[in-house]
CSV table of C-alpha atoms in Angstrom, one decimal:
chain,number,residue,atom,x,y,z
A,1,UNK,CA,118.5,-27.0,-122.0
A,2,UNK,CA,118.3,-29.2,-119.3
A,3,UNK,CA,122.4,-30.2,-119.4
A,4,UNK,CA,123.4,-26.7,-119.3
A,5,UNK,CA,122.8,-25.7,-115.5
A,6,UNK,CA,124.5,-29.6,-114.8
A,7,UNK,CA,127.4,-28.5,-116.5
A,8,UNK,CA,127.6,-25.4,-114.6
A,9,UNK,CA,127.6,-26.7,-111.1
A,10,UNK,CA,130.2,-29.3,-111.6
A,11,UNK,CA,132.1,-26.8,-113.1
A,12,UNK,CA,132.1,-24.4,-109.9
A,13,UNK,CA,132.7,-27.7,-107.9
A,14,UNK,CA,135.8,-28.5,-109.8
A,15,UNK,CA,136.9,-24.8,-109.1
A,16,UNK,CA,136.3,-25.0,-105.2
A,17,UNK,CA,138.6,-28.3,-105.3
A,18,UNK,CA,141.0,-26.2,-106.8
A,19,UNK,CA,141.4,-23.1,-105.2
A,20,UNK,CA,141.3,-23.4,-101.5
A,21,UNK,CA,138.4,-21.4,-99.6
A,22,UNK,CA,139.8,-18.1,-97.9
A,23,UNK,CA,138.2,-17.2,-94.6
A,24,UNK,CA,135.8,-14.8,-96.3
A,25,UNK,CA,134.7,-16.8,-98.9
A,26,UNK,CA,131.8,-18.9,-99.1
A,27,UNK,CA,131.3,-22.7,-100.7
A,28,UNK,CA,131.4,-26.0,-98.9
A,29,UNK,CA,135.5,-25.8,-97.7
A,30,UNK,CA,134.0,-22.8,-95.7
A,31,UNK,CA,131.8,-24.8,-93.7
A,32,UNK,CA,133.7,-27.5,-92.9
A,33,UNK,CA,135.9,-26.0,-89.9
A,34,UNK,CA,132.4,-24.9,-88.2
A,35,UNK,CA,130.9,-28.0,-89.0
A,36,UNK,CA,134.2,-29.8,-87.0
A,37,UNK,CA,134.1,-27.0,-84.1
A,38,UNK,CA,130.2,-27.9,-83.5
A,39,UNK,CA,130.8,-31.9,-83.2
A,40,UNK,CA,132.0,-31.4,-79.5
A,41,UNK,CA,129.9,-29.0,-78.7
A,42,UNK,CA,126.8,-31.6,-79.3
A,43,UNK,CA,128.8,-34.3,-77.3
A,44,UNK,CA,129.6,-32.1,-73.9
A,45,UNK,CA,125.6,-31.5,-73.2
A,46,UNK,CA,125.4,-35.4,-73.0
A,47,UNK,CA,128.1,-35.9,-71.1
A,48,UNK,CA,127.3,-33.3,-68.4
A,49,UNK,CA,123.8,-34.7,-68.1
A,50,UNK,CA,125.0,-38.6,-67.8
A,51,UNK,CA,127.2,-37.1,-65.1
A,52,UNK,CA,124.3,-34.9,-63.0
A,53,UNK,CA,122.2,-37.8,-63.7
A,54,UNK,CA,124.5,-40.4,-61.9
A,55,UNK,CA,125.4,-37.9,-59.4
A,56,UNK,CA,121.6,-37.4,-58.4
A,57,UNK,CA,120.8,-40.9,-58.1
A,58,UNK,CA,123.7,-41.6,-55.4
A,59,UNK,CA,122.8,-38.7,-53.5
A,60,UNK,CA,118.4,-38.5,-53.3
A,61,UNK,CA,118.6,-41.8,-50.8
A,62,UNK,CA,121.3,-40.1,-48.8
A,63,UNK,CA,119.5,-36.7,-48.4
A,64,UNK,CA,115.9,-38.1,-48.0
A,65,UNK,CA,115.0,-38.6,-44.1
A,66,UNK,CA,113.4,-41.8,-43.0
A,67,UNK,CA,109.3,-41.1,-43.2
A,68,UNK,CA,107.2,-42.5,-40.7
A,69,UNK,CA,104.5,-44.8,-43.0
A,70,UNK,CA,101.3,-43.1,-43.0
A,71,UNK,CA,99.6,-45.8,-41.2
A,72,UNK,CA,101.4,-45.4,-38.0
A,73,UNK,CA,101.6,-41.6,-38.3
A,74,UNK,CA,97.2,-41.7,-38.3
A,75,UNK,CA,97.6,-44.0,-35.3
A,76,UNK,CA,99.3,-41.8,-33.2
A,77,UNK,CA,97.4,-38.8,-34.1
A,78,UNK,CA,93.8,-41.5,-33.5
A,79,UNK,CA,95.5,-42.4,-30.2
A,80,UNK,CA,96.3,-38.9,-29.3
A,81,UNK,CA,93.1,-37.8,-29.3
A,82,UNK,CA,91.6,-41.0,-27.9
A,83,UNK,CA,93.7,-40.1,-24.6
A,84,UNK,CA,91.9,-36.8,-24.7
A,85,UNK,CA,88.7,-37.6,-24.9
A,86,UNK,CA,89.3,-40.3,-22.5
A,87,UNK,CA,91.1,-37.6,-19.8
A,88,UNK,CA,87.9,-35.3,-20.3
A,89,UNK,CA,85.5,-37.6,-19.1
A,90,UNK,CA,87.8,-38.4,-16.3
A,91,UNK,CA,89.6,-41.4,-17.2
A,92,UNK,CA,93.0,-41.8,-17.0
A,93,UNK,CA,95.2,-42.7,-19.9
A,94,UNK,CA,98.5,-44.8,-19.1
A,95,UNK,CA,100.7,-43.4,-16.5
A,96,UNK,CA,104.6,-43.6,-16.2
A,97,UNK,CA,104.4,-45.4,-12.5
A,98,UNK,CA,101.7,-47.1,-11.1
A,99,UNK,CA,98.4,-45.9,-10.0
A,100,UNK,CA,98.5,-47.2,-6.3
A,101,UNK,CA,102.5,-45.5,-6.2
A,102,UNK,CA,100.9,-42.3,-7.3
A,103,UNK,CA,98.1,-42.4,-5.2
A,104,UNK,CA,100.6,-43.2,-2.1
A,105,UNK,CA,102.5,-40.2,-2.9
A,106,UNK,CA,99.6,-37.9,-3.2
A,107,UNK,CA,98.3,-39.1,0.1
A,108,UNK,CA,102.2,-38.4,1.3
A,109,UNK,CA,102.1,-35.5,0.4
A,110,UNK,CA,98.8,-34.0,1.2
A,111,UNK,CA,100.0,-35.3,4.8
A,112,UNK,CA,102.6,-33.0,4.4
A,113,UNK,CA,100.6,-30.0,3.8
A,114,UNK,CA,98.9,-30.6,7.3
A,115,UNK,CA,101.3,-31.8,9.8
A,116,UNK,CA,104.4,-30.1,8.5
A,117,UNK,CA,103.0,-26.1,8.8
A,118,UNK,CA,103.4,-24.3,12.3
A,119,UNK,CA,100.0,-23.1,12.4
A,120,UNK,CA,100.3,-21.1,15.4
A,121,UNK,CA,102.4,-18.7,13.2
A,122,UNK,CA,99.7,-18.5,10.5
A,123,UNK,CA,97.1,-17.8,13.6
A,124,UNK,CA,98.9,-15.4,15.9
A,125,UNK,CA,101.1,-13.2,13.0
A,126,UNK,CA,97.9,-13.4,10.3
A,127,UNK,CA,95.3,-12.8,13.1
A,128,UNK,CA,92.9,-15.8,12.0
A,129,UNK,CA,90.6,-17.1,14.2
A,130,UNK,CA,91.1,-20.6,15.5
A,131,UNK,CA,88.5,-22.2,13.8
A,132,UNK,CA,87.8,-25.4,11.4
A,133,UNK,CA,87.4,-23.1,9.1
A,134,UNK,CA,90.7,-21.2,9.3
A,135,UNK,CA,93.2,-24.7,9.1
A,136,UNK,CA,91.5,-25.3,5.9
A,137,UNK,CA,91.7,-22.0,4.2
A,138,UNK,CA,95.7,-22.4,5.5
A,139,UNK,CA,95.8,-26.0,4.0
A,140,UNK,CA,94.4,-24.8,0.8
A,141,UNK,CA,97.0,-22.2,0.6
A,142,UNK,CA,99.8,-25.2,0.3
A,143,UNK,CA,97.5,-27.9,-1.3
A,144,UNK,CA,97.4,-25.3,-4.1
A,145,UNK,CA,101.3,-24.8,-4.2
A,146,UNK,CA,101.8,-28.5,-4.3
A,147,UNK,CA,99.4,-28.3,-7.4
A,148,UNK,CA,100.9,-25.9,-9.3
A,149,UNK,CA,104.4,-27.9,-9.0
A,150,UNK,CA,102.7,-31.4,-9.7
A,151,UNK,CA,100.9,-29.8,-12.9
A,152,UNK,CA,104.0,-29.7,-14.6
A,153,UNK,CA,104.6,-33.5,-14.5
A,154,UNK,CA,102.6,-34.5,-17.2
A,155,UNK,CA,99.8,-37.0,-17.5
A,156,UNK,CA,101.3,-38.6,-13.9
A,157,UNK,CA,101.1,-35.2,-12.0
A,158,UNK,CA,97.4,-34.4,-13.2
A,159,UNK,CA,96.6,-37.5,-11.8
A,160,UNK,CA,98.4,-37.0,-8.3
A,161,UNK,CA,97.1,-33.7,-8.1
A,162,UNK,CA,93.0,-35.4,-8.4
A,163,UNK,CA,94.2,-37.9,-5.5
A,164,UNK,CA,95.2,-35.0,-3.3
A,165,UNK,CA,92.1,-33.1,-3.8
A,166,UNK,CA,90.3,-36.0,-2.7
A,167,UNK,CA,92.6,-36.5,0.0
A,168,UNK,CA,92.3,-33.0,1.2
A,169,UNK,CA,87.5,-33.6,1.5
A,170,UNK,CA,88.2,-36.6,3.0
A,171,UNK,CA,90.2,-35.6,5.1
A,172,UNK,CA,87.8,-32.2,5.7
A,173,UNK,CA,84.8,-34.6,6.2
A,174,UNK,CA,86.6,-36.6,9.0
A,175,UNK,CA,87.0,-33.3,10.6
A,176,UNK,CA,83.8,-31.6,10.6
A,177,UNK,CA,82.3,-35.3,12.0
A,178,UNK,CA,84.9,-35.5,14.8
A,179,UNK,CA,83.9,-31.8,15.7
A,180,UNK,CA,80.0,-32.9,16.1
A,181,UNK,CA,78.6,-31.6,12.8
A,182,UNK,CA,75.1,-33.0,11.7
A,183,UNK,CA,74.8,-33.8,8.8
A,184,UNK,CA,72.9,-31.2,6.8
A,185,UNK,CA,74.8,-28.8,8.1
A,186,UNK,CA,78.2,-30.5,7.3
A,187,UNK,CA,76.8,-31.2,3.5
A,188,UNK,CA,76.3,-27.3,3.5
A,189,UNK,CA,79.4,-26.5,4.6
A,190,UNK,CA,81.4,-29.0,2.6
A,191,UNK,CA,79.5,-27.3,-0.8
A,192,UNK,CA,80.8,-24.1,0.3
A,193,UNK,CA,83.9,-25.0,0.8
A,194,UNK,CA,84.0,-26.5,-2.6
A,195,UNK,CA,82.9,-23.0,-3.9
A,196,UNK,CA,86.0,-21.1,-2.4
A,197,UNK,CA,88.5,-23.6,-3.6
A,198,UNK,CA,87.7,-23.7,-6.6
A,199,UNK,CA,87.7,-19.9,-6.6
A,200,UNK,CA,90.8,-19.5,-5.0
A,201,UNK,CA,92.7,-21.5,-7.4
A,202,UNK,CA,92.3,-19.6,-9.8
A,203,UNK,CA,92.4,-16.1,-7.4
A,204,UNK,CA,96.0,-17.8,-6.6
A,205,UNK,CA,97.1,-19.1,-10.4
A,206,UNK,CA,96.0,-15.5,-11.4
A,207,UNK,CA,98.0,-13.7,-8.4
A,208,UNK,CA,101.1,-16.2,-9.2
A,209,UNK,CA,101.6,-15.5,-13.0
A,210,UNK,CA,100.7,-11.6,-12.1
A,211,UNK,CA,102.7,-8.8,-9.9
A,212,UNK,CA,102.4,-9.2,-5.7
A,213,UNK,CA,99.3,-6.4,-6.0
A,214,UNK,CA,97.5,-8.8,-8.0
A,215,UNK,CA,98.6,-11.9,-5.4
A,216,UNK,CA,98.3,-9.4,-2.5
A,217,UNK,CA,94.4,-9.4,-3.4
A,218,UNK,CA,93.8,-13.1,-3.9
A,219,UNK,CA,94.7,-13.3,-0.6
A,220,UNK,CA,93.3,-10.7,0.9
A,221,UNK,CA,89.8,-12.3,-0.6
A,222,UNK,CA,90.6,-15.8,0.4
A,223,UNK,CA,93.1,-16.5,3.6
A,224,UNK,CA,92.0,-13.5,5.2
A,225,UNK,CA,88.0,-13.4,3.8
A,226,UNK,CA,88.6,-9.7,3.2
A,227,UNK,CA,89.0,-8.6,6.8
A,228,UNK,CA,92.8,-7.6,6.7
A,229,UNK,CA,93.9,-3.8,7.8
A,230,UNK,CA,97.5,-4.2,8.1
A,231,UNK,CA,99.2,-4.0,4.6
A,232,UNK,CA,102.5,-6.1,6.4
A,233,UNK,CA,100.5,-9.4,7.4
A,234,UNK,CA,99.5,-9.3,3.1
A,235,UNK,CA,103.3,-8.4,2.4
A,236,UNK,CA,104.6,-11.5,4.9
A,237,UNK,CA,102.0,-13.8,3.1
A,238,UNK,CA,102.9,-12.5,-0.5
A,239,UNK,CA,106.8,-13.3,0.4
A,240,UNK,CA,105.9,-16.6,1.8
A,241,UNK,CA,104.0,-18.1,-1.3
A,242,UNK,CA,106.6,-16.3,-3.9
A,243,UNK,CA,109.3,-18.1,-2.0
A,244,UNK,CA,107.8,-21.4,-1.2
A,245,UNK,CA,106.4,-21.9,-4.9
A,246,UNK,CA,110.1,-21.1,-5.9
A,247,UNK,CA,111.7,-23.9,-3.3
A,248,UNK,CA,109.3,-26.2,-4.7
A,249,UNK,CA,109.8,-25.9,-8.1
A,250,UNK,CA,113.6,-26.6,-7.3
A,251,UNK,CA,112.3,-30.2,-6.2
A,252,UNK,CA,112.4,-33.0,-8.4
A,253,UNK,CA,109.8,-33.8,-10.2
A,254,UNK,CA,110.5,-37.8,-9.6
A,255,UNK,CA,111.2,-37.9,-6.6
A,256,UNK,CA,108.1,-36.1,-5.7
A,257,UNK,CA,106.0,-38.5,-7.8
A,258,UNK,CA,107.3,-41.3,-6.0
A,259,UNK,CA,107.9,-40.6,-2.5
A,260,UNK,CA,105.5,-37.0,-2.4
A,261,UNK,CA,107.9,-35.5,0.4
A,262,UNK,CA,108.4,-31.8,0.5
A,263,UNK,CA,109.3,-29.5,3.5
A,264,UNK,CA,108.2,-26.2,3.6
A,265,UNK,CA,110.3,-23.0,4.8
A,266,UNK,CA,109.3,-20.8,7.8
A,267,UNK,CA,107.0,-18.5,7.4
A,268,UNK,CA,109.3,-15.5,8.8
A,269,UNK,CA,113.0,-15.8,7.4
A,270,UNK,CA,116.3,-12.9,7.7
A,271,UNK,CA,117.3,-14.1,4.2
A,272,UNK,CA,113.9,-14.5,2.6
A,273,UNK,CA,115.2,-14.0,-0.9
A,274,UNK,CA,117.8,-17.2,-0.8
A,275,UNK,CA,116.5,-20.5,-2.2
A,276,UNK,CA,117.2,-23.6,0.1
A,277,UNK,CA,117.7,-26.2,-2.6
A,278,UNK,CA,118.0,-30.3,-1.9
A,279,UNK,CA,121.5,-31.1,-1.1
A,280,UNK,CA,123.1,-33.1,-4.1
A,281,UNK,CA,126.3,-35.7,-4.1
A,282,UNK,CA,129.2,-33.8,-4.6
A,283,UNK,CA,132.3,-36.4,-5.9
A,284,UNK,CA,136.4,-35.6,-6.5
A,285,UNK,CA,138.1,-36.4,-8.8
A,286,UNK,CA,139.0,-39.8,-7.9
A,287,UNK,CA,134.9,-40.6,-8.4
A,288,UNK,CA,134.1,-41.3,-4.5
């Protein structure tokens, strides 16, 4: 019983060795030409992966960028805010020049503001009266336009601009003493005047980044203390600052923080819309 079903299978194993498998038939000659066609097919994965593989780890170090370590990266950010908590209380972080350059440019400057403006124009075409208190509401006009220029000149320019505000009391103080003002009276008037400058800055700042009507009115509440009735003395002053904040802004910023000079344009002009930038070296083509 048990030989039998031996018997049988060799003898259907000697018959496959005999006659060859056709291409529909079954057996073990049948399997063999898919078992041959499947041997690459398991080698090529392997192959393509050792290849992607090497590929990849030539190319990661290449593509990566070089990372700041994360020590230095909270550094910065610890000294970044350091500076700001240090410029809110009013101390000053570290400049790009020197304090005492700065503080001789902003002194330069300021100086400008008051002995290069024809105020006999300002008095005779604006109608002010010729007062103490009309040459500083006409110096805080320009001390503000030097401001808005020397804003833009980072932690340097912030400073400058602090120097010339405390330029511009001292100078104020000197003034009202020279004139004979007590004391109590000239501590009064001093904390007014505090009040509208502060106030006109940012009358002025709001007037600048806004249309001439909103300008127009900052002035008309500030250089003129809301007693102007001629709409052309507010047009003449609106033209003046829109084209005096646009020659100063042509300046460079370097050259103002070191040497603070700047030259202000008439205040009546025929071609009021041109902008009378600073002369720069032309050369030919030799280099001279």
């Amino acid at each position: 019983m048990i030989r039998r079903p031996l018997r049988s299978l060799l003898g259907l194993a000697a018959q496959a060795a005999a006659h060859p498998a056709t291409p529909a038939g079954g057996g073990a000659a049948a399997w063999a030409p898919n078992l041959a066609t499947r041997r690459p097919l398991h080698c090529r994965p392997q192959q393509q992966q050792r290849r992607w593989s090497s590929s990849s780890s030539v190319k990661e170090p290449q593509q990566q960028p070089p990372q700041q370590p994360p020590q230095q990266e909270e550094e910065e950010e610890v000294g970044g805010a350091l500076t700001k908590v240090m410029e809110a209380l009013g101390f000053t972080g570290p400049l790009k020049y020197s304090k005492w350059k700065i503080k001789i440019a902003g002194l330069r400057m300021y100086t400008c503001c008051v002995e290069r403006i024809n105020y006999e124009d300002f008095l005779d075409k604006c109608s002010l009266p010729d007062t103490l208190n009309s040459w500083f509401l006409v110096v805080q006009l320009h001390v503000w336009m030097c401001l808005v220029r020397m804003r833009q000149e980072g932690r340097a320019g912030k400073f400058m601009c602090r120097y010339i505000v405390y330029s511009m009391w001292e100078d104020v103080e000197q003034r009202s003493m020279i004139l004979g003002v007590d004391a109590i009276h000239r501590k009064e008037a001093m904390k007014l005047m505090t009040e509208m400058f502060y106030a006109a800055l940012f009358g002025y700042d709001e007037g600048l980044l806004s249309d001439d009507c909103v300008l127009a009115a900052a002035l008309w509440r500030n250089l003129f203390n809301r007693e102007c009735d001629d709409p052309q003395q507010l047009e003449m002053l609106v033209e003046y600052v829109r084209k005096q904040v646009q020659f100063i802004d042509s300046l460079n910023g370097e050259d103002l923080l070191l040497t603070g000079e700047v030259r202000w344009r008439p205040l009546l002009e025929e071609n009021a819309q041109s902008i009378l930038k600073v002369a720069t070296p032309t050369y030919n083509d030799a280099g001279l």
